[in-house]
Amino acid sequence: EAGVTQFPSHSVIEKGQTVTLRCDPISGHDNLYWYRRVMGKEIKFLLHFVKESKQDESGMPNNRFLAERTGGTYSTLKVQPAELEDSGVYFCASSQEAGGFSYYGYTFGSGTRLTVV
Amino acid sequence: TQLLEQSPQFLSIQEGENLTVYCNSSSVFSSLQWYRQEPGEGPVLLVTVVTGGEVKKLKRLTFQFGDARKDSSLHITAAQPGDTGLYLCAGRSNDYKLSFGAGTTVTVRA
């Protein structure tokens, strides 16, 4: 089966601009997650979708970040306006098991490396 | 506040040697997962441990979950250059979110 696909793989934007990251989960996976790794720090949770509904967005840094998952398929994460501290690697992951927890773990995408200059 | 502390941060060994990576927390986790990440890729799941005291083996890799479910270790026997990578532990508490450690970069020299 196809894995989790993220694009772009890299994005360099200027401070104040808008960037939209996209994630295509594994087909049939109801659970979709966004995580972020800022340089020098651990990977941190941003939010969790179950189908098209936001189950938990407690990890979203602020209201400059907007995530959507229309129709319960692919998801987008928009940063507007981008700030320098938004730089990092944004990972998307999906899982199938009910309740969100997957004994078999999440399948992660390769990530989008965002650089804000 | 980082919930999971991994040690060491970096580890460089010769092919054939053994290594152990530790993952410690003051919090209790319902389960703990180990991932390996290659440059430019996302983390890939190696194992999930659920029961306190559980030991799982995956070829030359041995994973242990502490009795109190607060800590875990990853032991690699006779390391090979293909074992080189970033090893991450991630704990799950009472929800679906994963809390990651900062990772251990392992380099196995041929």
Short mmCIF file of C-alpha atoms in Angstrom, two decimals:
data_model
loop_
_atom_site.label_atom_id
_atom_site.label_comp_id
_atom_site.label_asym_id
_atom_site.label_seq_id
_atom_site.Cartn_x
_atom_site.Cartn_y
_atom_site.Cartn_z
CA GLU A 1 0.00 0.00 0.00
CA ALA A 2 1.07 3.56 -0.56
CA GLY A 3 2.50 5.29 2.47
CA VAL A 4 1.78 8.69 3.92
CA THR A 5 2.66 11.35 1.38
CA GLN A 6 3.63 14.89 2.25
CA PHE A 7 4.43 17.80 0.02
CA PRO A 8 6.25 19.89 -0.53
CA SER A 9 9.30 18.16 0.89
CA HIS A 10 10.98 21.52 1.38
CA SER A 11 9.70 25.06 1.52
CA VAL A 12 11.60 28.29 2.02
CA ILE A 13 9.47 31.38 2.57
CA GLU A 14 9.93 34.86 3.88
CA LYS A 15 8.61 35.99 7.21
CA GLY A 16 5.05 37.19 6.82
CA GLN A 17 4.23 34.95 3.88
CA THR A 18 1.74 32.10 3.84
CA VAL A 19 2.59 28.45 3.37
CA THR A 20 0.29 25.45 3.02
CA LEU A 21 1.51 21.94 3.73
CA ARG A 22 -0.37 18.93 2.47
CA CYS A 23 -0.64 15.39 3.76
CA ASP A 24 -2.21 12.38 2.07
CA PRO A 25 -2.68 9.61 4.63
CA ILE A 26 -2.86 5.90 3.93
CA SER A 27 -6.18 5.15 2.30
CA GLY A 28 -8.75 4.06 4.86
CA HIS A 29 -6.92 5.51 7.85
CA ASP A 30 -9.40 7.57 9.81
CA ASN A 31 -6.80 9.03 12.17
CA LEU A 32 -4.46 11.72 10.92
CA TYR A 33 -1.92 13.55 13.03
CA TRP A 34 0.39 16.50 12.59
CA TYR A 35 3.64 16.68 14.53
CA ARG A 36 6.50 19.15 14.36
CA ARG A 37 10.18 19.03 15.14
CA VAL A 38 11.87 22.34 15.75
CA MET A 39 15.66 22.22 15.45
CA GLY A 40 17.28 20.92 18.60
CA LYS A 41 13.98 19.89 20.14
CA GLU A 42 11.91 16.74 20.30
CA ILE A 43 9.04 15.93 17.95
CA LYS A 44 5.88 17.48 19.36
CA PHE A 45 2.19 16.84 18.77
CA LEU A 46 0.20 19.51 16.96
CA LEU A 47 -3.23 18.04 16.33
CA HIS A 48 -5.30 14.96 15.61
CA PHE A 49 -8.14 14.40 13.15
CA VAL A 50 -10.61 11.55 13.24
CA LYS A 51 -12.01 11.54 9.75
CA GLU A 52 -12.86 15.19 9.07
CA SER A 53 -13.26 16.20 12.73
CA LYS A 54 -10.58 17.76 14.88
CA GLN A 55 -10.26 15.45 17.87
CA ASP A 56 -7.56 17.45 19.59
CA GLU A 57 -5.73 20.59 18.51
CA SER A 58 -4.15 21.34 21.86
CA GLY A 59 -0.66 21.28 20.38
CA MET A 60 -1.25 24.01 17.83
CA PRO A 61 1.12 26.87 18.70
CA ASN A 62 -1.24 29.77 18.00
CA ASN A 63 -3.99 30.99 15.69
CA ARG A 64 -1.57 31.49 12.82
CA PHE A 65 -1.85 27.77 12.25
CA LEU A 66 -4.95 26.33 10.58
CA ALA A 67 -5.46 22.67 9.80
CA GLU A 68 -8.22 21.21 7.71
CA ARG A 69 -9.23 17.79 6.53
CA THR A 70 -12.07 18.16 4.10
CA GLY A 71 -13.98 14.96 3.41
CA GLY A 72 -11.82 13.00 5.79
CA THR A 73 -9.14 12.33 3.21
CA TYR A 74 -6.12 14.56 2.76
CA SER A 75 -5.23 17.30 5.22
CA THR A 76 -3.66 20.72 4.89
CA LEU A 77 -1.80 22.77 7.46
CA LYS A 78 -1.62 26.46 6.69
CA VAL A 79 0.68 28.91 8.44
CA GLN A 80 -0.31 32.54 7.98
CA PRO A 81 1.63 34.73 8.48
CA ALA A 82 4.77 32.68 8.96
CA GLU A 83 7.28 33.68 11.63
CA LEU A 84 10.93 32.70 12.03
CA GLU A 85 10.15 30.36 14.93
CA ASP A 86 7.84 28.32 12.69
CA SER A 87 10.87 26.81 10.97
CA GLY A 88 11.18 23.08 11.47
CA VAL A 89 10.14 19.74 10.05
CA TYR A 90 6.41 19.08 9.95
CA PHE A 91 5.42 15.43 10.02
CA CYS A 92 2.08 13.93 9.19
CA ALA A 93 1.11 10.47 10.38
CA SER A 94 -1.92 8.25 10.03
CA SER A 95 -3.29 5.22 11.82
CA GLN A 96 -6.26 2.96 11.45
CA GLU A 97 -7.21 1.61 14.86
CA ALA A 98 -10.33 2.89 16.57
CA GLY A 99 -9.86 5.40 19.33
CA GLY A 100 -6.73 6.77 17.76
CA PHE A 101 -4.26 4.51 19.48
CA SER A 102 -2.48 2.14 17.24
CA TYR A 103 -0.65 -0.77 18.82
CA TYR A 104 1.13 -1.05 15.54
CA GLY A 105 2.16 2.56 15.60
CA TYR A 106 1.63 5.40 13.31
CA THR A 107 2.87 5.54 9.75
CA PHE A 108 4.74 8.77 9.30
CA GLY A 109 5.32 10.71 6.15
CA SER A 110 8.78 11.93 5.22
CA GLY A 111 7.99 15.41 6.47
CA THR A 112 8.05 18.92 5.09
CA ARG A 113 11.09 20.97 6.02
CA LEU A 114 9.91 24.55 6.43
CA THR A 115 12.43 27.36 6.58
CA VAL A 116 11.21 30.88 7.31
CA VAL A 117 13.78 33.56 6.51
CA THR B 1 8.88 20.29 29.73
CA GLN B 2 10.29 17.18 28.09
CA LEU B 3 8.57 14.09 29.47
CA LEU B 4 10.99 11.56 28.02
CA GLU B 5 14.74 11.81 28.49
CA GLN B 6 16.87 9.79 26.14
CA SER B 7 20.51 8.97 26.73
CA PRO B 8 23.04 9.15 25.39
CA GLN B 9 22.35 11.86 22.84
CA PHE B 10 25.08 10.55 20.53
CA LEU B 11 26.69 7.13 20.32
CA SER B 12 29.48 6.05 17.97
CA ILE B 13 30.71 2.49 18.04
CA GLN B 14 32.64 0.00 15.96
CA GLU B 15 30.89 -2.69 13.96
CA GLY B 16 30.36 -5.76 16.08
CA GLU B 17 30.09 -3.94 19.40
CA ASN B 18 26.98 -3.80 21.55
CA LEU B 19 25.06 -0.66 22.52
CA THR B 20 22.22 0.36 24.79
CA VAL B 21 19.97 3.40 24.52
CA TYR B 22 17.90 4.52 27.48
CA CYS B 23 14.57 6.29 27.69
CA ASN B 24 13.50 7.58 31.11
CA SER B 25 10.54 9.51 32.45
CA SER B 26 8.96 10.50 35.72
CA SER B 27 5.58 9.81 34.14
CA VAL B 28 3.82 6.48 33.72
CA PHE B 29 2.97 5.51 30.17
CA SER B 30 0.32 3.04 29.05
CA SER B 31 2.65 2.00 26.26
CA LEU B 32 5.95 2.97 24.74
CA GLN B 33 7.15 2.79 21.19
CA TRP B 34 10.60 2.86 19.63
CA TYR B 35 11.10 4.39 16.20
CA ARG B 36 14.10 4.69 13.93
CA GLN B 37 14.51 7.65 11.63
CA GLU B 38 16.80 7.98 8.63
CA PRO B 39 17.85 11.36 7.21
CA GLY B 40 15.10 12.89 5.10
CA GLU B 41 12.55 10.30 6.17
CA GLY B 42 9.89 10.06 8.84
CA PRO B 43 10.16 7.85 11.93
CA VAL B 44 9.53 4.15 11.32
CA LEU B 45 8.09 2.02 14.10
CA LEU B 46 10.34 -0.72 15.49
CA VAL B 47 8.31 -2.00 18.43
CA THR B 48 5.50 -1.26 20.89
CA VAL B 49 5.77 -2.39 24.51
CA VAL B 50 2.70 -2.35 26.70
CA THR B 51 3.20 -4.45 29.84
CA GLY B 52 5.53 -3.46 32.68
CA GLY B 53 8.61 -5.68 32.58
CA GLU B 54 7.94 -6.71 29.01
CA VAL B 55 10.89 -7.72 26.85
CA LYS B 56 10.65 -7.92 23.08
CA LYS B 57 13.28 -9.09 20.64
CA LEU B 58 13.56 -8.09 17.02
CA LYS B 59 16.56 -9.94 15.55
CA ARG B 60 19.58 -8.26 17.17
CA LEU B 61 17.45 -5.62 18.91
CA THR B 62 16.09 -6.17 22.43
CA PHE B 63 13.55 -3.79 23.91
CA GLN B 64 12.58 -3.65 27.57
CA PHE B 65 9.79 -1.78 29.32
CA GLY B 66 10.39 -0.98 32.96
CA ASP B 67 8.28 -2.61 35.65
CA ALA B 68 6.75 0.75 36.57
CA ARG B 69 6.19 1.65 32.90
CA LYS B 70 8.26 4.80 33.26
CA ASP B 71 11.38 3.77 31.40
CA SER B 72 12.60 1.64 28.55
CA SER B 73 15.82 0.51 26.93
CA LEU B 74 16.93 -0.57 23.50
CA HIS B 75 19.90 -2.93 23.26
CA ILE B 76 21.58 -3.77 19.97
CA THR B 77 23.87 -6.79 19.84
CA ALA B 78 26.73 -6.95 17.35
CA ALA B 79 25.85 -3.64 15.73
CA GLN B 80 26.19 -3.28 11.99
CA PRO B 81 26.59 -0.15 9.84
CA GLY B 82 22.97 -0.62 8.74
CA ASP B 83 21.91 0.09 12.33
CA THR B 84 23.09 3.67 11.95
CA GLY B 85 20.26 6.15 12.47
CA LEU B 86 18.29 8.26 14.90
CA TYR B 87 16.46 6.18 17.51
CA LEU B 88 13.41 7.73 19.12
CA CYS B 89 11.31 6.57 22.02
CA ALA B 90 7.72 7.77 22.29
CA GLY B 91 5.31 7.26 25.14
CA ARG B 92 1.54 7.26 25.19
CA SER B 93 -0.34 8.22 28.32
CA ASN B 94 -4.12 8.16 28.56
CA ASP B 95 -4.77 9.43 25.09
CA TYR B 96 -3.56 8.88 21.62
CA LYS B 97 -0.85 11.54 21.60
CA LEU B 98 2.75 10.46 21.49
CA SER B 99 5.37 12.21 23.61
CA PHE B 100 8.76 11.82 21.98
CA GLY B 101 12.21 11.83 23.43
CA ALA B 102 14.82 14.00 21.71
CA GLY B 103 16.44 10.95 20.15
CA THR B 104 19.77 9.14 20.16
CA THR B 105 21.96 9.37 17.08
CA VAL B 106 23.73 6.05 16.60
CA THR B 107 26.71 5.71 14.26
CA VAL B 108 28.17 2.29 13.61
CA ARG B 109 31.59 2.44 11.96
CA ALA B 110 32.63 -0.34 9.58
#
